[in-house]
CSV table of C-alpha atoms and ligand atoms in Angstrom, one decimal:
chain,number,residue,atom,x,y,z
R,1,UNK,CA,26.6,8.3,-17.5
R,2,UNK,CA,24.5,6.1,-15.3
R,3,UNK,CA,26.0,3.3,-13.3
R,4,UNK,CA,22.6,1.8,-12.6
R,5,UNK,CA,22.1,-1.7,-13.9
R,6,UNK,CA,20.3,-1.7,-17.2
R,7,UNK,CA,17.0,-3.4,-16.2
R,8,UNK,CA,16.3,-0.9,-13.4
R,9,UNK,CA,16.9,2.2,-15.6
R,10,UNK,CA,13.4,2.4,-17.1
R,11,UNK,CA,11.9,3.0,-13.7
R,12,UNK,CA,13.6,6.4,-13.3
R,13,UNK,CA,12.8,8.5,-10.2
R,14,UNK,CA,9.9,7.6,-8.0
R,15,UNK,CA,6.8,9.8,-8.9
R,16,UNK,CA,6.3,10.4,-5.1
R,17,UNK,CA,9.8,11.9,-4.8
R,18,UNK,CA,9.4,13.9,-8.0
R,19,UNK,CA,6.0,15.4,-7.2
R,20,UNK,CA,7.0,16.1,-3.6
R,21,UNK,CA,10.1,18.0,-4.8
R,22,UNK,CA,8.0,19.9,-7.3
R,23,UNK,CA,5.4,20.7,-4.6
R,24,UNK,CA,8.1,22.1,-2.3
R,25,UNK,CA,9.6,24.2,-5.1
R,26,UNK,CA,6.3,25.7,-6.1
R,27,UNK,CA,5.1,25.9,-2.5
R,28,UNK,CA,2.0,23.9,-3.5
R,29,UNK,CA,-0.3,22.0,-1.2
R,30,UNK,CA,1.0,18.5,-1.4
R,31,UNK,CA,-1.8,16.1,-2.1
R,32,UNK,CA,0.5,13.9,-4.2
R,33,UNK,CA,2.6,11.8,-1.8
R,34,UNK,CA,0.4,9.7,0.6
R,35,UNK,CA,1.9,10.9,3.9
R,36,UNK,CA,-0.2,12.5,6.6
R,37,UNK,CA,0.5,16.1,7.6
R,38,UNK,CA,-0.6,15.3,11.2
R,39,UNK,CA,1.1,13.2,13.8
R,40,UNK,CA,0.5,9.7,15.1
R,41,UNK,CA,-1.9,9.1,18.0
R,42,UNK,CA,-0.8,10.3,21.5
R,43,UNK,CA,-0.8,6.8,22.8
R,44,UNK,CA,1.8,5.7,20.2
R,45,UNK,CA,4.0,8.7,21.0
R,46,UNK,CA,3.7,8.0,24.7
R,47,UNK,CA,4.7,4.3,24.2
R,48,UNK,CA,7.7,5.4,22.0
R,49,UNK,CA,8.8,7.8,24.7
R,50,UNK,CA,8.6,5.1,27.3
R,51,UNK,CA,10.5,2.6,25.1
R,52,UNK,CA,13.3,5.1,24.4
R,53,UNK,CA,13.7,5.9,28.1
R,54,UNK,CA,13.4,2.3,29.4
R,55,UNK,CA,16.1,1.0,27.1
R,56,UNK,CA,16.1,-1.5,24.2
R,57,UNK,CA,18.6,0.3,22.1
R,58,UNK,CA,20.4,-2.6,20.5
R,59,UNK,CA,19.4,-4.9,17.6
R,60,UNK,CA,16.3,-6.9,18.1
R,61,UNK,CA,16.2,-10.4,16.7
R,62,UNK,CA,16.3,-10.1,12.9
R,63,UNK,CA,12.7,-11.6,12.7
R,64,UNK,CA,11.5,-8.9,15.1
R,65,UNK,CA,10.8,-8.5,18.8
R,66,UNK,CA,8.7,-11.3,20.3
R,67,UNK,CA,6.4,-8.7,21.8
R,68,UNK,CA,5.5,-7.2,18.4
R,69,UNK,CA,5.2,-10.6,16.7
R,70,UNK,CA,2.9,-11.7,19.4
R,71,UNK,CA,0.8,-8.5,19.2
R,72,UNK,CA,0.4,-8.9,15.4
R,73,UNK,CA,-0.7,-12.6,15.9
R,74,UNK,CA,-3.2,-11.6,18.7
R,75,UNK,CA,-4.5,-8.8,16.5
R,76,UNK,CA,-5.2,-11.2,13.6
R,77,UNK,CA,-6.9,-13.6,16.0
R,78,UNK,CA,-9.1,-10.9,17.4
R,79,UNK,CA,-10.1,-9.2,14.2
R,80,UNK,CA,-10.1,-12.1,11.7
R,81,UNK,CA,-10.2,-15.3,13.8
R,82,UNK,CA,-7.0,-16.3,12.2
R,83,UNK,CA,-4.5,-18.2,14.2
R,84,UNK,CA,-0.8,-17.8,13.4
R,85,UNK,CA,2.3,-18.8,15.2
R,86,UNK,CA,4.4,-15.7,16.0
R,87,UNK,CA,7.6,-17.8,16.0
R,88,UNK,CA,7.3,-19.2,12.5
R,89,UNK,CA,4.7,-17.1,10.7
R,90,UNK,CA,5.2,-13.4,11.7
R,91,UNK,CA,8.2,-11.3,10.7
R,92,UNK,CA,8.8,-7.7,11.5
R,93,UNK,CA,10.1,-5.6,8.6
R,94,UNK,CA,11.2,-2.0,7.9
R,95,UNK,CA,7.8,-0.9,6.7
R,96,UNK,CA,5.7,-2.8,4.2
R,97,UNK,CA,8.3,-1.9,1.6
R,98,UNK,CA,10.9,-4.2,3.0
R,99,UNK,CA,8.4,-7.1,3.3
R,100,UNK,CA,7.6,-6.6,-0.4
R,101,UNK,CA,11.2,-6.5,-1.4
R,102,UNK,CA,12.1,-9.6,0.7
R,103,UNK,CA,9.1,-11.6,-0.7
R,104,UNK,CA,10.2,-10.8,-4.3
R,105,UNK,CA,13.9,-11.4,-3.8
R,106,UNK,CA,13.3,-14.5,-1.7
R,107,UNK,CA,10.6,-16.2,-3.8
R,108,UNK,CA,11.3,-15.3,-7.5
R,109,UNK,CA,13.8,-17.2,-9.6
R,110,UNK,CA,15.4,-15.4,-12.6
R,111,UNK,CA,13.1,-16.2,-15.5
R,112,UNK,CA,10.0,-16.5,-13.4
R,113,UNK,CA,7.0,-14.2,-14.0
R,114,UNK,CA,5.1,-12.1,-11.5
R,115,UNK,CA,1.6,-10.7,-12.1
R,116,UNK,CA,1.0,-7.1,-11.2
R,117,UNK,CA,-2.4,-5.5,-11.4
R,118,UNK,CA,-2.7,-2.1,-13.0
R,119,UNK,CA,-3.0,0.5,-11.7
R,120,UNK,CA,-0.1,-0.7,-9.4
R,121,UNK,CA,1.7,0.6,-6.4
R,122,UNK,CA,5.0,1.8,-8.0
R,123,UNK,CA,7.3,-0.5,-6.0
R,124,UNK,CA,6.0,-3.8,-7.4
R,125,UNK,CA,7.4,-3.8,-11.0
R,126,UNK,CA,11.0,-2.7,-10.0
R,127,UNK,CA,11.3,-5.4,-7.3
R,128,UNK,CA,10.3,-8.0,-9.8
R,129,UNK,CA,13.0,-6.8,-12.2
R,130,UNK,CA,15.5,-6.6,-9.3
R,131,UNK,CA,14.8,-10.3,-8.7
R,132,UNK,CA,15.6,-11.1,-12.3
R,133,UNK,CA,12.0,-12.0,-13.1
R,134,UNK,CA,9.5,-10.6,-15.6
R,135,UNK,CA,6.4,-8.6,-14.9
R,136,UNK,CA,3.1,-9.6,-16.5
R,137,UNK,CA,0.5,-6.9,-16.2
R,138,UNK,CA,-3.2,-7.3,-15.8
R,139,UNK,CA,-4.9,-4.1,-16.5
R,140,UNK,CA,-8.0,-2.9,-14.7
R,141,UNK,CA,-10.0,0.1,-16.0
R,142,UNK,CA,-11.4,3.3,-14.7
R,143,UNK,CA,-13.9,3.8,-13.1
R,144,UNK,CA,-14.7,0.5,-11.3
R,145,UNK,CA,-11.3,-1.3,-11.7
R,146,UNK,CA,-12.9,-4.8,-11.6
R,147,UNK,CA,-10.5,-7.7,-12.1
R,148,UNK,CA,-11.5,-9.2,-15.5
R,149,UNK,CA,-11.6,-13.0,-15.1
R,150,UNK,CA,-10.4,-13.6,-18.6
R,151,UNK,CA,-7.5,-11.1,-18.5
R,152,UNK,CA,-6.5,-12.6,-15.2
R,153,UNK,CA,-6.7,-16.2,-16.3
R,154,UNK,CA,-4.8,-15.5,-19.5
R,155,UNK,CA,-1.9,-13.9,-17.5
R,156,UNK,CA,-1.2,-17.1,-15.6
R,157,UNK,CA,1.2,-19.7,-17.1
R,158,UNK,CA,3.7,-22.3,-16.0
R,159,UNK,CA,6.3,-19.6,-15.2
R,160,UNK,CA,4.0,-17.6,-12.9
R,161,UNK,CA,5.4,-17.6,-9.5
R,162,UNK,CA,4.0,-14.5,-7.7
R,163,UNK,CA,1.0,-12.2,-7.8
R,164,UNK,CA,1.2,-8.8,-6.2
R,165,UNK,CA,-2.1,-7.5,-4.7
R,166,UNK,CA,-3.0,-4.4,-2.8
R,167,UNK,CA,-6.3,-4.4,-1.0
R,168,UNK,CA,-7.7,-1.8,-0.1
R,169,UNK,CA,-6.1,-0.8,-3.4
R,170,UNK,CA,-3.9,2.2,-3.9
R,171,UNK,CA,-4.6,4.0,-6.2
R,172,UNK,CA,-7.8,2.4,-7.4
R,173,UNK,CA,-9.6,3.1,-4.1
R,174,UNK,CA,-11.4,-0.2,-4.0
R,175,UNK,CA,-11.5,-3.4,-2.0
R,176,UNK,CA,-11.0,-6.7,-3.7
R,177,UNK,CA,-14.2,-8.9,-3.5
R,178,UNK,CA,-14.4,-12.5,-2.4
R,179,UNK,CA,-15.2,-13.8,-5.9
R,180,UNK,CA,-12.1,-12.1,-7.3
R,181,UNK,CA,-9.9,-13.5,-4.5
R,182,UNK,CA,-11.4,-17.0,-4.9
R,183,UNK,CA,-10.5,-16.9,-8.6
R,184,UNK,CA,-7.0,-15.7,-7.8
R,185,UNK,CA,-6.6,-18.5,-5.2
R,186,UNK,CA,-7.8,-21.1,-7.7
R,187,UNK,CA,-5.4,-19.9,-10.4
R,188,UNK,CA,-2.5,-19.7,-7.9
R,189,UNK,CA,-3.2,-23.3,-6.8
R,190,UNK,CA,-3.4,-24.5,-10.4
R,191,UNK,CA,-0.1,-22.9,-11.4
R,192,UNK,CA,1.6,-23.3,-8.0
R,193,UNK,CA,2.0,-19.5,-7.5
R,194,UNK,CA,2.0,-17.4,-4.4
R,195,UNK,CA,0.2,-14.2,-3.5
R,196,UNK,CA,2.0,-11.1,-2.0
R,197,UNK,CA,-0.9,-9.2,-0.5
R,198,UNK,CA,-0.1,-5.6,0.6
R,199,UNK,CA,-2.9,-4.8,3.1
R,200,UNK,CA,-1.4,-1.6,4.5
R,201,UNK,CA,-4.8,0.3,4.1
R,202,UNK,CA,-6.7,-2.5,6.0
R,203,UNK,CA,-8.3,-0.1,8.5
R,204,UNK,CA,-9.2,2.5,5.9
R,205,UNK,CA,-12.5,1.3,4.4
R,206,UNK,CA,-15.7,3.4,4.3
R,207,UNK,CA,-19.5,3.3,3.9
R,208,UNK,CA,-19.8,-0.1,5.6
R,209,UNK,CA,-17.4,-1.8,3.1
R,210,UNK,CA,-15.3,-4.3,4.9
R,211,UNK,CA,-11.7,-5.2,4.2
R,212,UNK,CA,-11.4,-8.8,3.2
R,213,UNK,CA,-8.0,-10.2,4.1
R,214,UNK,CA,-6.7,-12.3,1.2
R,215,UNK,CA,-5.5,-15.1,3.5
R,216,UNK,CA,-9.1,-15.2,4.8
R,217,UNK,CA,-10.2,-16.9,1.5
R,218,UNK,CA,-9.7,-20.6,1.8
R,219,UNK,CA,-8.0,-21.1,-1.6
R,220,UNK,CA,-5.5,-18.3,-0.8
R,221,UNK,CA,-4.7,-19.2,2.9
R,222,UNK,CA,-1.6,-21.4,2.4
R,223,UNK,CA,-0.2,-19.3,-0.5
R,224,UNK,CA,-0.3,-15.8,0.8
R,225,UNK,CA,2.2,-13.4,2.3
R,226,UNK,CA,0.1,-10.8,4.1
R,227,UNK,CA,1.8,-7.4,4.7
R,228,UNK,CA,0.8,-4.5,6.8
R,229,UNK,CA,2.5,-1.7,8.8
R,230,UNK,CA,2.1,1.3,11.2
R,231,UNK,CA,2.4,3.8,8.3
R,232,UNK,CA,-1.3,4.3,7.5
R,233,UNK,CA,-3.0,2.7,10.5
R,234,UNK,CA,-1.1,4.9,13.0
R,235,UNK,CA,-0.1,7.8,10.7
R,236,UNK,CA,3.6,7.1,11.1
R,237,UNK,CA,5.0,6.6,7.6
R,238,UNK,CA,8.4,7.6,8.8
R,239,UNK,CA,8.7,5.0,11.4
R,240,UNK,CA,9.3,2.2,8.9
R,241,UNK,CA,7.8,-0.5,11.0
R,242,UNK,CA,5.8,-3.2,9.2
R,243,UNK,CA,5.2,-6.9,9.2
R,244,UNK,CA,4.6,-10.0,7.1
R,245,UNK,CA,2.5,-12.9,8.0
R,246,UNK,CA,2.8,-16.1,6.0
R,247,UNK,CA,2.9,-19.9,6.4
R,248,UNK,CA,6.3,-21.2,7.7
R,249,UNK,CA,7.9,-22.1,4.3
R,250,UNK,CA,7.1,-18.7,2.8
R,251,UNK,CA,8.2,-16.9,6.0
R,252,UNK,CA,11.5,-18.8,6.0
R,253,UNK,CA,12.2,-17.5,2.4
R,254,UNK,CA,11.4,-14.0,3.3
R,255,UNK,CA,13.4,-14.0,6.5
R,256,UNK,CA,16.5,-15.4,4.7
R,257,UNK,CA,16.5,-12.2,2.7
R,258,UNK,CA,15.5,-9.9,5.4
R,259,UNK,CA,18.5,-10.7,7.7
R,260,UNK,CA,20.7,-9.2,4.9
R,261,UNK,CA,18.7,-6.1,4.2
R,262,UNK,CA,18.0,-4.1,7.4
R,263,UNK,CA,18.6,-7.0,9.9
R,264,UNK,CA,15.8,-5.4,12.0
R,265,UNK,CA,14.0,-2.1,12.3
R,266,UNK,CA,14.4,0.3,15.3
R,267,UNK,CA,13.9,-1.6,18.5
R,268,UNK,CA,12.1,1.1,20.5
R,269,UNK,CA,9.6,1.7,17.7
R,270,UNK,CA,8.9,-2.0,17.6
R,271,UNK,CA,8.2,-1.9,21.3
R,272,UNK,CA,5.9,1.1,21.0
R,273,UNK,CA,4.0,-0.5,18.0
R,274,UNK,CA,3.4,-3.7,20.1
R,275,UNK,CA,1.9,-1.6,22.9
R,276,UNK,CA,-0.3,0.3,20.5
R,277,UNK,CA,-1.5,-2.8,18.7
R,278,UNK,CA,-2.5,-4.3,22.1
R,279,UNK,CA,-4.3,-1.2,23.3
R,280,UNK,CA,-6.0,0.2,20.1
R,281,UNK,CA,-8.9,-2.2,20.0
R,282,UNK,CA,-10.2,-1.3,23.5
R,283,UNK,CA,-9.6,2.5,23.1
R,284,UNK,CA,-11.9,2.9,20.1
R,285,UNK,CA,-8.9,4.1,18.0
R,286,UNK,CA,-9.9,2.3,14.8
R,287,UNK,CA,-13.4,3.7,14.8
R,288,UNK,CA,-12.1,7.2,15.3
R,289,UNK,CA,-9.5,6.8,12.6
R,290,UNK,CA,-12.2,5.7,10.1
R,291,UNK,CA,-14.6,8.5,11.1
R,292,UNK,CA,-11.8,11.1,10.8
R,293,UNK,CA,-10.9,9.8,7.4
R,294,UNK,CA,-14.5,9.7,6.2
R,295,UNK,CA,-14.7,13.4,7.0
R,296,UNK,CA,-11.4,14.2,5.2
R,297,UNK,CA,-12.6,12.3,2.2
R,298,UNK,CA,-15.9,14.2,2.2
R,299,UNK,CA,-14.2,17.5,2.3
R,300,UNK,CA,-11.9,16.7,-0.6
R,301,UNK,CA,-14.5,15.0,-2.7
R,302,UNK,CA,-16.9,17.9,-2.3
R,303,UNK,CA,-14.2,20.2,-3.8
R,304,UNK,CA,-13.1,17.7,-6.5
R,305,UNK,CA,-16.7,17.3,-7.6
R,306,UNK,CA,-16.8,20.9,-8.6
R,307,UNK,CA,-13.8,20.5,-11.0
R,308,UNK,CA,-13.7,19.1,-14.5
R,309,UNK,CA,-12.6,15.7,-13.1
R,310,UNK,CA,-14.9,12.6,-13.2
R,311,UNK,CA,-14.3,10.7,-9.9
R,312,UNK,CA,-14.1,7.0,-9.3
R,313,UNK,CA,-15.9,5.5,-6.3
R,314,UNK,CA,-13.7,5.2,-3.2
R,315,UNK,CA,-14.3,2.2,-0.9
R,316,UNK,CA,-11.0,2.4,0.9
R,317,UNK,CA,-7.4,3.8,1.1
R,318,UNK,CA,-6.8,7.5,1.5
R,319,UNK,CA,-6.8,8.4,-2.2
R,320,UNK,CA,-9.4,9.8,-4.5
R,321,UNK,CA,-8.9,9.1,-8.2
R,322,UNK,CA,-10.3,11.2,-10.9
R,323,UNK,CA,-10.1,11.4,-14.7
R,324,UNK,CA,-9.4,14.5,-16.7
R,325,UNK,CA,-10.4,14.8,-20.3
R,326,UNK,CA,-6.8,15.1,-21.5
R,327,UNK,CA,-3.3,14.2,-20.5
R,328,UNK,CA,-2.8,13.7,-16.7
R,329,UNK,CA,0.8,14.7,-16.7
R,330,UNK,CA,-0.1,18.0,-18.4
R,331,UNK,CA,-3.0,18.4,-16.0
R,332,UNK,CA,-0.9,17.9,-12.9
R,333,UNK,CA,1.9,20.2,-14.2
R,334,UNK,CA,-0.6,22.9,-14.8
R,335,UNK,CA,-2.4,22.2,-11.4
R,336,UNK,CA,0.8,22.6,-9.5
R,337,UNK,CA,1.9,25.8,-11.4
R,338,UNK,CA,-1.3,27.6,-11.7
R,339,UNK,CA,-3.3,26.4,-8.7
R,340,UNK,CA,-0.6,25.5,-6.2
R,341,UNK,CA,-1.9,22.0,-5.6
R,342,UNK,CA,0.2,18.8,-6.2
R,343,UNK,CA,-1.4,15.5,-7.3
R,344,UNK,CA,-0.1,12.4,-8.9
R,345,UNK,CA,-0.4,11.8,-12.7
R,346,UNK,CA,-1.7,8.2,-12.2
R,347,UNK,CA,-1.0,7.0,-15.8
R,348,UNK,CA,2.4,6.4,-14.1
R,349,UNK,CA,0.8,3.4,-12.4
R,350,UNK,CA,0.3,1.6,-15.8
R,351,UNK,CA,3.2,0.1,-17.7
R,352,UNK,CA,1.8,1.6,-20.8
R,353,UNK,CA,0.7,5.1,-19.6
R,354,UNK,CA,-1.8,5.2,-22.5
R,355,UNK,CA,-4.0,2.7,-20.6
R,356,UNK,CA,-4.2,5.1,-17.6
R,357,UNK,CA,-4.3,8.3,-19.5
R,358,UNK,CA,-6.1,11.1,-17.8
R,359,UNK,CA,-6.1,9.6,-14.3
R,360,UNK,CA,-5.1,11.9,-11.4
R,361,UNK,CA,-4.7,10.8,-7.8
R,362,UNK,CA,-5.3,13.0,-4.7
R,363,UNK,CA,-4.3,12.0,-1.2
R,364,UNK,CA,-6.7,13.0,1.6
R,365,UNK,CA,-4.4,12.0,4.5
R,366,UNK,CA,-4.2,15.7,5.4
R,367,UNK,CA,-5.6,18.0,8.1
R,368,UNK,CA,-9.0,19.5,7.3
R,369,UNK,CA,-7.6,23.0,6.9
R,370,UNK,CA,-5.0,21.7,4.4
R,371,UNK,CA,-7.8,20.0,2.4
R,372,UNK,CA,-9.9,23.1,2.5
R,373,UNK,CA,-7.0,25.2,1.3
R,374,UNK,CA,-6.3,22.8,-1.5
R,375,UNK,CA,-10.0,22.7,-2.3
R,376,UNK,CA,-10.3,26.4,-2.5
R,377,UNK,CA,-7.4,26.6,-4.8
R,378,UNK,CA,-8.8,23.8,-7.0
R,379,UNK,CA,-12.2,25.4,-7.4
R,380,UNK,CA,-11.3,29.1,-7.1
R,381,UNK,CA,-11.3,31.4,-10.1
R,382,UNK,CA,-8.2,32.3,-12.1
I,1,LIG,N1,2.3,5.0,-0.2
I,1,LIG,C1,2.4,6.4,-0.4
I,1,LIG,C2,1.7,6.7,-1.7
I,1,LIG,O1,1.3,5.9,-2.5
I,1,LIG,C3,3.8,6.9,-0.4
I,1,LIG,C4,4.8,6.1,-1.0
I,1,LIG,C5,6.2,6.7,-1.0
I,1,LIG,O2,6.4,7.9,-0.9
I,1,LIG,N2,7.2,5.9,-1.2
I,1,LIG,O3,1.7,7.9,-2.0
C-alpha cells in the first residue's frame, strides 16, 4: 500500500535513480545519470578547505550569504552586462532543484497551468503537480527539437502561470534561439505568465554556439526566474549549491517558500562558491572547462556514430541524444545487460512515451578513460 498522495504516484521512481541502481548492480559504465566521475577544480576544493577551517559553521541567512549573492551579481554583470541587486534579486538555494521547487510552489495557484517543453528535465512535471497545478506539454521533436510557434501559442491560455525552460537544454542538447525566446516573452506578457529558466548548463556550449540567457531578451527580462548552480559549472553535483535571480516580486515569492524548505544550504560551501565565482574568470577556468568537454564529447560521439543510433546535433549540455530504430527502454535494458553500458531511455522525458520513442541519452561528463571503455563496449563485437 502506498501512502504517497495520489497525484504524485504516476511519477514513480526517478529514472536517474533507477538507472544508476541498475548500472551498479550490473557493474556497467554509468553514462546514464549526469554526474561527473571526476572531482571539482582544485581552486574550489582549496576554497572549501579554507572555509571549513576558518569557521562559518552555523546557518547563513536563509536568502544566502551576502558574499555569494554579491559574487553571483558581479558574475552576471561581467558576462551579460546585467545589473541585479544582490539584496532583493539573488537567492542562494540547495542546488538548482530547490530553486525550481520554490518557484513552482511559490508562484502556482491550484488550478493554474504550467507549460513544460518536451523532452523535459524530469523534475518539472512533479513540482507542478505538487503545487496543485496542471502541466500542459509542448512537444518538440527529434532531431532538431525546434520550438514550434503554433504548438507553443496554442498551449497558452488564461490559466497559464508558468513556463519551464532549460537552456542549454537537457536532454535535447540545444540552445534556445533569440526568436524562440522573443515569442515566449511575448506570449508570457500577453497571458501574464512567468518563465522559470533553468540555465545550469550555461557554460557548456560548443562550436562557437553562445548561451543566450532568457532574461537577456527584453520581453522576458521582468518575467524570468533564472536558475543556475555549481553542479555542472564546477563539477560538484553533490554540493547542492545553486541560485535564483529574479526581479524583487518574483524573488520574494520564491524566498517565502525557501525559508521553510532547507532554510539555507551549507555555509562553508557557499563561501567557497563565492571565492570560485570571483576567481574563475581571470584563471581561464571556463575556457578550459569547455575545451575539456569538447574533447569528451568528441570521444563519445566518435563511438556512438559507429552504432546503430542516429545522433541529434549537440550545441550544449553534457548529453548526446540518439535514436534507435525500436523501443528505447528495451534498447537500454539490453545495453546494460549485454554491453555493460548504462544510458537513459529518453522517452521517459515525454508525458506520452510514444512521442519520444527510441530516444536514448548518454552523459559525457566522464573521464576520457571511462568514455573510451564505454565506447569500446558499445562498438565491440559480441
Ligand atoms: N541533472 C542530471 C541528469 O539529468 C542528474 C539529475 C539527478 O540525478 N537528479 O542526469
